[in-house]
CSV table of C-alpha atoms and ligand atoms in Angstrom, one decimal:
chain,number,residue,atom,x,y,z
A,1017,MET,CA,0.0,0.0,0.0
A,1018,SER,CA,1.3,3.5,-0.8
A,1019,LYS,CA,1.9,6.0,1.9
A,1020,LYS,CA,-0.6,8.5,3.1
A,1021,ARG,CA,-0.2,11.9,1.4
A,1022,ILE,CA,-0.5,15.4,2.9
A,1023,GLY,CA,-0.6,18.6,0.9
A,1024,VAL,CA,1.4,21.7,1.8
A,1025,ILE,CA,0.3,24.8,-0.1
A,1026,GLY,CA,2.9,27.5,-0.3
A,1027,GLY,CA,6.1,28.0,-2.2
A,1028,ALA,CA,8.7,25.5,-3.3
A,1029,THR,CA,11.5,27.4,-1.5
A,1030,GLU,CA,9.4,29.1,1.2
A,1031,LYS,CA,10.8,28.4,4.6
A,1032,HIS,CA,7.7,27.2,6.5
A,1033,SER,CA,6.4,25.1,3.5
A,1034,VAL,CA,9.8,23.3,3.1
A,1035,TYR,CA,10.1,22.8,6.9
A,1036,MET,CA,6.6,21.3,7.2
A,1037,LYS,CA,7.2,19.0,4.2
A,1038,GLN,CA,10.4,17.6,5.6
A,1039,LEU,CA,8.9,17.2,9.1
A,1040,LEU,CA,5.8,15.4,7.8
A,1041,GLU,CA,8.0,13.1,5.7
A,1042,SER,CA,10.1,12.3,8.7
A,1043,MET,CA,6.8,11.3,10.4
A,1044,GLY,CA,6.1,8.7,7.7
A,1045,VAL,CA,3.8,10.4,5.2
A,1046,ASP,CA,4.4,11.6,1.7
A,1047,VAL,CA,4.0,15.3,1.0
A,1048,LEU,CA,2.9,17.1,-2.1
A,1049,LEU,CA,4.2,20.7,-1.9
A,1050,ILE,CA,1.8,22.7,-3.9
A,1051,ASP,CA,3.7,25.7,-5.3
A,1052,THR,CA,1.5,28.7,-5.8
A,1053,LEU,CA,4.4,31.1,-6.5
A,1054,ASN,CA,5.3,29.6,-9.8
A,1055,PHE,CA,1.8,29.3,-11.1
A,1056,PRO,CA,1.0,29.7,-14.0
A,1057,GLU,CA,4.4,30.0,-15.7
A,1058,HIS,CA,5.9,26.7,-14.4
A,1059,VAL,CA,3.3,24.8,-12.4
A,1060,ASP,CA,-0.1,23.5,-13.6
A,1061,PHE,CA,-3.4,23.6,-11.7
A,1062,SER,CA,-6.7,22.3,-13.1
A,1063,PHE,CA,-10.3,22.3,-12.0
A,1064,GLY,CA,-12.5,19.9,-13.9
A,1065,ASP,CA,-14.7,17.1,-12.5
A,1066,LYS,CA,-11.7,16.6,-10.3
A,1067,LEU,CA,-9.0,19.0,-9.0
A,1068,LYS,CA,-5.5,18.3,-10.5
A,1069,TYR,CA,-2.0,19.5,-9.7
A,1070,GLN,CA,0.7,19.0,-12.2
A,1071,ASN,CA,-1.9,17.1,-14.3
A,1072,GLU,CA,-2.3,14.5,-11.6
A,1073,GLU,CA,-5.3,13.7,-9.4
A,1074,ILE,CA,-5.0,14.5,-5.8
A,1075,GLU,CA,-8.1,12.6,-4.6
A,1076,ASP,CA,-6.1,10.6,-2.1
A,1077,ILE,CA,-4.9,13.8,-0.2
A,1078,ARG,CA,-7.4,14.5,2.5
A,1079,SER,CA,-5.5,17.0,4.5
A,1080,PHE,CA,-3.8,20.3,3.6
A,1081,TYR,CA,-1.7,23.0,5.4
A,1082,VAL,CA,-2.0,26.3,3.7
A,1083,ARG,CA,1.1,28.3,4.5
A,1084,THR,CA,0.6,31.0,1.9
A,1085,VAL,CA,-1.0,31.8,-1.4
A,1086,PHE,CA,1.2,34.0,-3.5
A,1087,TYR,CA,-0.6,36.9,-5.1
A,1088,ASN,CA,1.2,39.5,-7.2
A,1089,GLU,CA,0.0,43.1,-6.7
A,1090,PRO,CA,0.7,45.1,-8.8
A,1091,PRO,CA,1.7,43.0,-11.8
A,1092,TYR,CA,4.9,45.0,-12.3
A,1093,TYR,CA,8.2,44.8,-10.4
A,1094,LEU,CA,8.3,48.4,-9.2
A,1095,GLU,CA,11.9,48.0,-8.0
A,1096,GLU,CA,12.8,47.3,-11.7
A,1097,VAL,CA,10.8,50.3,-12.8
A,1098,LYS,CA,12.7,52.4,-10.4
A,1099,GLU,CA,16.0,51.2,-11.8
A,1100,GLY,CA,14.8,52.3,-15.2
A,1101,LYS,CA,14.5,48.8,-16.7
A,1102,PRO,CA,12.1,48.7,-19.6
A,1103,ILE,CA,8.7,47.2,-18.9
A,1104,ASP,CA,5.8,46.5,-21.1
A,1105,LEU,CA,3.5,49.3,-20.1
A,1106,ASP,CA,1.4,48.8,-23.2
A,1107,GLY,CA,0.4,45.5,-21.8
A,1108,TRP,CA,-0.5,46.7,-18.3
A,1109,TYR,CA,-4.2,45.8,-18.8
A,1110,SER,CA,-3.5,42.3,-20.0
A,1111,ASN,CA,-1.0,41.7,-17.1
A,1112,TYR,CA,-3.5,43.1,-14.6
A,1113,THR,CA,-6.2,40.8,-16.0
A,1114,ALA,CA,-4.0,37.8,-16.1
A,1115,GLU,CA,-3.2,38.3,-12.4
A,1116,ARG,CA,-6.9,38.7,-11.6
A,1117,GLU,CA,-7.6,35.4,-13.4
A,1118,ARG,CA,-4.7,33.7,-11.5
A,1119,GLN,CA,-6.1,34.9,-8.2
A,1120,ALA,CA,-9.7,33.9,-9.0
A,1121,PHE,CA,-8.5,30.4,-10.0
A,1122,LEU,CA,-6.2,29.7,-7.1
A,1123,GLY,CA,-8.8,31.1,-4.7
A,1124,SER,CA,-11.5,28.8,-6.1
A,1125,TRP,CA,-9.2,25.8,-6.4
A,1126,ILE,CA,-8.1,25.9,-2.8
A,1127,ARG,CA,-11.7,26.7,-1.5
A,1128,THR,CA,-13.0,23.7,-3.3
A,1129,LEU,CA,-10.6,21.4,-1.4
A,1130,ALA,CA,-12.6,22.2,1.8
A,1131,LEU,CA,-15.9,22.0,0.0
A,1132,GLU,CA,-15.1,18.4,-0.9
A,1133,GLY,CA,-14.8,17.6,2.8
A,1134,ARG,CA,-11.0,17.7,3.1
A,1135,THR,CA,-9.2,19.2,6.1
A,1136,VAL,CA,-7.7,22.5,5.1
A,1137,VAL,CA,-5.7,24.4,7.8
A,1138,ASN,CA,-6.7,27.2,7.4
A,1139,ASN,CA,-9.5,27.4,4.9
A,1140,ILE,CA,-8.5,30.4,2.7
A,1141,SER,CA,-11.9,31.8,2.8
A,1142,THR,CA,-10.9,32.9,6.4
A,1143,PHE,CA,-7.6,34.6,5.1
A,1144,GLN,CA,-9.5,37.7,4.0
A,1145,LEU,CA,-9.9,38.6,7.7
A,1146,HIS,CA,-6.2,39.2,7.9
A,1147,TYR,CA,-6.5,41.7,5.1
A,1148,LEU,CA,-9.8,43.2,6.2
A,1149,LYS,CA,-8.5,44.1,9.7
A,1150,PRO,CA,-11.2,46.5,10.7
A,1151,TYR,CA,-13.7,43.8,9.9
A,1152,GLN,CA,-11.9,41.3,12.1
A,1153,ILE,CA,-12.0,43.8,14.9
A,1154,ALA,CA,-15.7,44.3,14.3
A,1155,ILE,CA,-16.6,40.6,14.5
A,1156,LEU,CA,-14.4,40.0,17.5
A,1157,ARG,CA,-15.8,43.0,19.3
A,1158,LYS,CA,-19.4,42.0,18.5
A,1159,GLN,CA,-18.8,38.7,20.5
A,1160,GLY,CA,-17.4,40.5,23.5
A,1161,ILE,CA,-13.7,40.1,22.9
A,1162,VAL,CA,-11.7,43.1,24.4
A,1163,LEU,CA,-9.6,44.9,21.8
A,1164,PRO,CA,-7.9,48.4,21.9
A,1165,LYS,CA,-10.1,51.4,21.2
A,1166,THR,CA,-9.8,51.8,17.5
A,1167,LEU,CA,-10.4,54.4,14.8
A,1168,VAL,CA,-9.9,53.6,11.1
A,1169,THR,CA,-10.2,56.7,9.0
A,1170,ASN,CA,-8.9,59.1,6.3
A,1171,SER,CA,-10.3,62.1,8.2
A,1172,LYS,CA,-7.9,64.4,10.0
A,1173,GLU,CA,-10.9,65.8,12.0
A,1174,GLU,CA,-11.9,62.4,13.3
A,1175,LEU,CA,-8.3,61.5,14.2
A,1176,LEU,CA,-7.9,64.8,16.2
A,1177,LYS,CA,-11.0,64.0,18.2
A,1178,PHE,CA,-9.7,60.4,18.8
A,1179,ARG,CA,-6.5,61.8,20.1
A,1180,ASN,CA,-8.4,63.4,23.0
A,1181,GLU,CA,-10.2,60.1,23.8
A,1182,VAL,CA,-7.0,58.0,24.5
A,1183,LYS,CA,-3.8,58.4,26.3
A,1184,GLU,CA,-1.4,57.6,23.4
A,1185,VAL,CA,-2.1,56.7,19.8
A,1186,VAL,CA,-0.4,54.0,17.7
A,1187,TYR,CA,-1.0,53.5,14.0
A,1188,LYS,CA,-0.8,50.6,11.5
A,1189,ALA,CA,-1.9,49.6,8.1
A,1190,VAL,CA,-5.5,48.6,7.3
A,1191,ALA,CA,-4.3,45.6,5.3
A,1192,GLY,CA,-1.2,44.9,7.5
A,1193,GLY,CA,2.3,44.3,6.4
A,1194,THR,CA,3.9,47.4,8.1
A,1195,ALA,CA,5.2,48.0,11.6
A,1196,CYS,CA,2.9,49.4,14.3
A,1197,ARG,CA,4.3,52.7,15.5
A,1198,LYS,CA,3.4,55.4,18.1
A,1199,MET,CA,2.3,58.7,16.7
A,1200,THR,CA,5.2,61.2,17.1
A,1201,ASP,CA,5.1,65.1,17.2
A,1202,GLU,CA,6.1,65.0,13.6
A,1203,ASP,CA,3.2,62.7,12.8
A,1204,TRP,CA,0.8,65.1,14.4
A,1205,LYS,CA,1.8,68.0,12.0
A,1206,ASP,CA,-0.7,69.1,9.4
A,1207,GLU,CA,1.5,68.1,6.4
A,1208,ARG,CA,1.7,64.5,7.7
A,1209,LEU,CA,-2.0,64.3,8.7
A,1210,ASP,CA,-3.0,65.6,5.2
A,1211,LYS,CA,-1.5,62.3,3.8
A,1212,LEU,CA,-4.6,60.6,5.1
A,1213,LYS,CA,-6.1,61.7,1.8
A,1214,TYR,CA,-3.9,59.2,0.1
A,1215,ALA,CA,-5.0,56.2,2.2
A,1216,PRO,CA,-6.9,55.4,5.4
A,1217,VAL,CA,-5.0,54.2,8.5
A,1218,ILE,CA,-5.8,52.2,11.6
A,1219,PHE,CA,-5.3,54.3,14.8
A,1220,GLN,CA,-5.5,52.6,18.2
A,1221,ASP,CA,-5.1,53.3,21.9
A,1222,TYR,CA,-1.6,52.2,22.7
A,1223,ILE,CA,-1.8,49.3,25.1
A,1224,ASP,CA,1.3,49.4,27.3
A,1225,GLY,CA,2.4,46.0,28.7
A,1226,ASP,CA,3.7,42.6,27.8
A,1227,ASN,CA,3.4,41.1,24.3
A,1228,ILE,CA,2.0,37.6,24.5
A,1229,ARG,CA,1.9,35.2,21.5
A,1230,VAL,CA,-0.6,32.4,21.9
A,1231,TYR,CA,-1.0,29.6,19.3
A,1232,VAL,CA,-4.4,27.8,19.1
A,1233,LEU,CA,-4.8,24.6,17.2
A,1234,ASN,CA,-8.1,22.7,17.0
A,1235,HIS,CA,-9.7,24.7,20.0
A,1236,LYS,CA,-6.7,24.1,22.2
A,1237,ILE,CA,-3.8,26.3,23.3
A,1238,ILE,CA,-0.6,24.7,22.1
A,1239,SER,CA,2.0,27.4,22.9
A,1240,CYS,CA,1.9,30.6,25.0
A,1241,ASN,CA,4.9,32.9,25.4
A,1242,VAL,CA,5.8,36.4,26.4
A,1243,ILE,CA,7.9,38.1,23.9
A,1244,ASN,CA,10.3,40.6,25.5
A,1245,THR,CA,11.1,43.6,23.3
A,1246,ASP,CA,12.0,47.3,23.5
A,1247,GLU,CA,9.8,48.2,20.5
A,1248,VAL,CA,6.1,48.8,20.1
A,1249,ASP,CA,5.9,46.1,17.4
A,1250,TYR,CA,8.0,43.2,18.6
A,1251,ARG,CA,8.5,41.6,15.2
A,1252,GLY,CA,12.2,41.5,14.3
A,1253,TYR,CA,13.1,43.0,17.7
A,1254,GLU,CA,12.5,39.9,20.0
A,1255,LYS,CA,15.0,40.1,22.9
A,1256,SER,CA,13.8,36.9,24.5
A,1257,VAL,CA,10.8,34.5,24.4
A,1258,GLU,CA,9.6,32.9,27.6
A,1259,HIS,CA,6.8,30.6,28.5
A,1260,VAL,CA,4.0,32.3,30.4
A,1261,ASN,CA,0.8,31.1,32.0
A,1262,ILE,CA,-2.4,33.0,31.3
A,1263,PRO,CA,-5.6,32.8,33.3
A,1264,GLU,CA,-8.3,30.4,32.2
A,1265,ASP,CA,-10.7,33.1,31.1
A,1266,VAL,CA,-8.0,34.6,28.8
A,1267,GLN,CA,-7.3,31.1,27.4
A,1268,ASN,CA,-11.0,30.8,26.7
A,1269,MET,CA,-11.0,34.2,25.1
A,1270,CYS,CA,-8.2,33.1,22.7
A,1271,ILE,CA,-10.0,29.9,21.8
A,1272,LYS,CA,-13.2,31.8,21.2
A,1273,ALA,CA,-11.5,34.4,19.0
A,1274,ALA,CA,-10.0,31.6,16.9
A,1275,ASP,CA,-13.5,30.1,16.5
A,1276,ILE,CA,-15.1,33.4,15.6
A,1277,CYS,CA,-12.5,33.9,12.8
A,1278,GLY,CA,-12.9,30.3,11.7
A,1279,TYR,CA,-9.2,29.5,12.2
A,1280,THR,CA,-8.3,25.9,13.0
A,1281,PHE,CA,-4.7,27.1,13.6
A,1282,THR,CA,-3.8,30.7,14.5
A,1283,GLY,CA,-1.1,32.8,16.2
A,1284,ILE,CA,-2.9,35.4,18.4
A,1285,ASP,CA,-1.2,38.5,19.7
A,1286,ILE,CA,-2.4,39.8,23.1
A,1287,LYS,CA,-1.2,42.4,25.5
A,1288,ARG,CA,-1.1,42.1,29.3
A,1289,THR,CA,-1.3,45.5,30.9
A,1290,THR,CA,0.6,46.4,34.1
A,1291,ASP,CA,-2.7,46.2,35.9
A,1292,ASN,CA,-3.2,42.7,34.6
A,1293,ARG,CA,-5.8,43.3,32.0
A,1294,TYR,CA,-5.6,41.3,28.7
A,1295,VAL,CA,-6.4,42.9,25.4
A,1296,LEU,CA,-6.5,41.0,22.1
A,1297,ILE,CA,-4.6,42.7,19.2
A,1298,GLU,CA,-5.0,40.3,16.3
A,1299,CYS,CA,-5.6,36.7,15.2
A,1300,ASN,CA,-3.3,35.7,12.3
A,1301,PRO,CA,-4.4,33.0,9.9
A,1302,SER,CA,-1.0,32.0,8.6
A,1303,ALA,CA,1.1,32.7,11.6
A,1304,MET,CA,4.8,31.9,11.4
A,1305,PHE,CA,6.0,29.6,14.2
A,1306,LEU,CA,9.5,28.3,13.4
A,1307,GLY,CA,11.1,31.2,15.4
A,1308,VAL,CA,9.0,30.4,18.5
A,1309,ASP,CA,9.8,26.7,18.2
A,1310,TYR,CA,13.5,27.4,17.9
A,1311,ARG,CA,13.5,29.6,21.0
A,1312,THR,CA,11.2,27.7,23.2
A,1313,GLY,CA,11.1,24.0,22.0
A,1314,ASP,CA,7.3,24.2,22.0
A,1315,ASN,CA,7.1,22.1,18.9
A,1316,ILE,CA,4.2,23.9,17.3
A,1317,ALA,CA,5.3,22.5,13.9
A,1318,GLY,CA,5.1,18.9,15.3
A,1319,GLN,CA,1.7,19.5,16.8
A,1320,LEU,CA,0.4,20.9,13.6
A,1321,ALA,CA,1.9,18.0,11.6
A,1322,GLU,CA,0.2,15.5,13.9
A,1323,TYR,CA,-3.1,17.2,13.5
A,1324,LEU,CA,-2.7,17.1,9.7
A,1325,ILE,CA,-1.8,13.4,9.7
A,1326,LYS,CA,-4.7,12.5,12.1
A,1327,ASN,CA,-7.3,14.4,10.1
A,1328,GLY,CA,-6.1,13.3,6.7
B,730,ATP,N1,-2.9,49.0,20.0
B,730,ATP,C1,-1.7,48.5,20.2
B,730,ATP,N2,-1.0,48.8,21.4
B,730,ATP,C2,0.2,48.3,21.6
B,730,ATP,N3,0.9,47.5,20.7
B,730,ATP,C3,0.3,47.2,19.6
B,730,ATP,C4,-1.1,47.7,19.3
B,730,ATP,N4,-1.4,47.2,18.0
B,730,ATP,C5,-0.4,46.5,17.6
B,730,ATP,N5,0.6,46.5,18.5
B,730,ATP,C6,1.9,45.8,18.4
B,730,ATP,O1,2.2,45.6,17.0
B,730,ATP,C7,2.2,44.2,16.6
B,730,ATP,C8,1.6,44.0,15.3
B,730,ATP,O2,0.2,44.5,15.3
B,730,ATP,P1,-1.0,43.8,14.4
B,730,ATP,O3,-0.8,42.4,14.3
B,730,ATP,O4,-2.2,44.3,14.9
B,730,ATP,O5,-0.9,44.5,13.0
B,730,ATP,P2,0.0,44.1,11.7
B,730,ATP,O6,1.2,43.5,12.3
B,730,ATP,O7,0.0,45.3,10.9
B,730,ATP,O8,-0.7,42.9,10.9
B,730,ATP,P3,0.1,41.9,10.0
B,730,ATP,O9,0.1,40.6,10.8
B,730,ATP,O10,-0.8,41.8,8.9
B,730,ATP,O11,1.4,42.3,9.6
B,730,ATP,C9,1.4,43.5,17.8
B,730,ATP,O12,1.7,42.2,18.0
B,730,ATP,C10,1.8,44.4,19.0
B,730,ATP,O13,3.1,44.0,19.4
B,731,MG,MG1,-0.5,40.8,12.9
């Protein structure tokens, strides 16, 4: 009998995808690494009566880990434009359309896996919550989860009112991908505030306290650490990572938040204030975990791999 197969959706050379493939193989299963980065140039996906990858059926694969789906936006390499390299601007509309087709297809293909009753961690229909950050805040808040006081706006007037409602303001991107920073005196100057007319921004009450990263898998907490840092946004500035116990009601809050977002597996950022209140910052649908595993030995990767094997 051939070995059980698990799917890893990500990139052929992407770190977490490659790590999970090797780990799962060491646990006795075969792994199909589904490379979304090189689609459509070098990799074939098909959707007919059955889904196919590289022209082969994947009916036997009942369990998938979705690390990442690579989307290109915009369709040009702007760094190359900056360097003055010639690009086909006459073809911008075709390139834009091709990328839209690519995203529509990959999105449908991966969503269909779950529709067919396979385990998909996480189902990518939930990924949009990471991009629609104000909406994630809204659905969590609606269910009673405590988050920082928030204003998302392109209005200078609203922001100036918000400034009076909180002690200190931090700001970050609506779709994510930038560092969270405190508003400085420079930031409060008119010429800077006028930039809100280019794009809206998330403003929040700055929650002073410890950064805690909690991983939830299948309604259970599998790792919980405090991340010591001197920065507002700890990412890239982790001084140390240490195990921490959080009260049962806060554990339940994390599990509930994961459920609300529809994430089987998630890395949740929470803050613990000096007066011992816990405030949830965000649930991440494709949270990285190798750094935490390396520093703590929590073996998040192993627990995720076991879940995939058991549910495949
Ligand atoms: N209101 C806040 N008060 C204090 N620290 C915050 C606040 N919001 C964010 N941070 C810090 O910045 C980090 C990143 O914030 P968050 O995950 O909300 O946004 P993001 O990083 O822009 O999202 P993405 O994961 O898409 O990159 C948090 O883990 C936390 O350390
Ligand atoms: Mg985040």
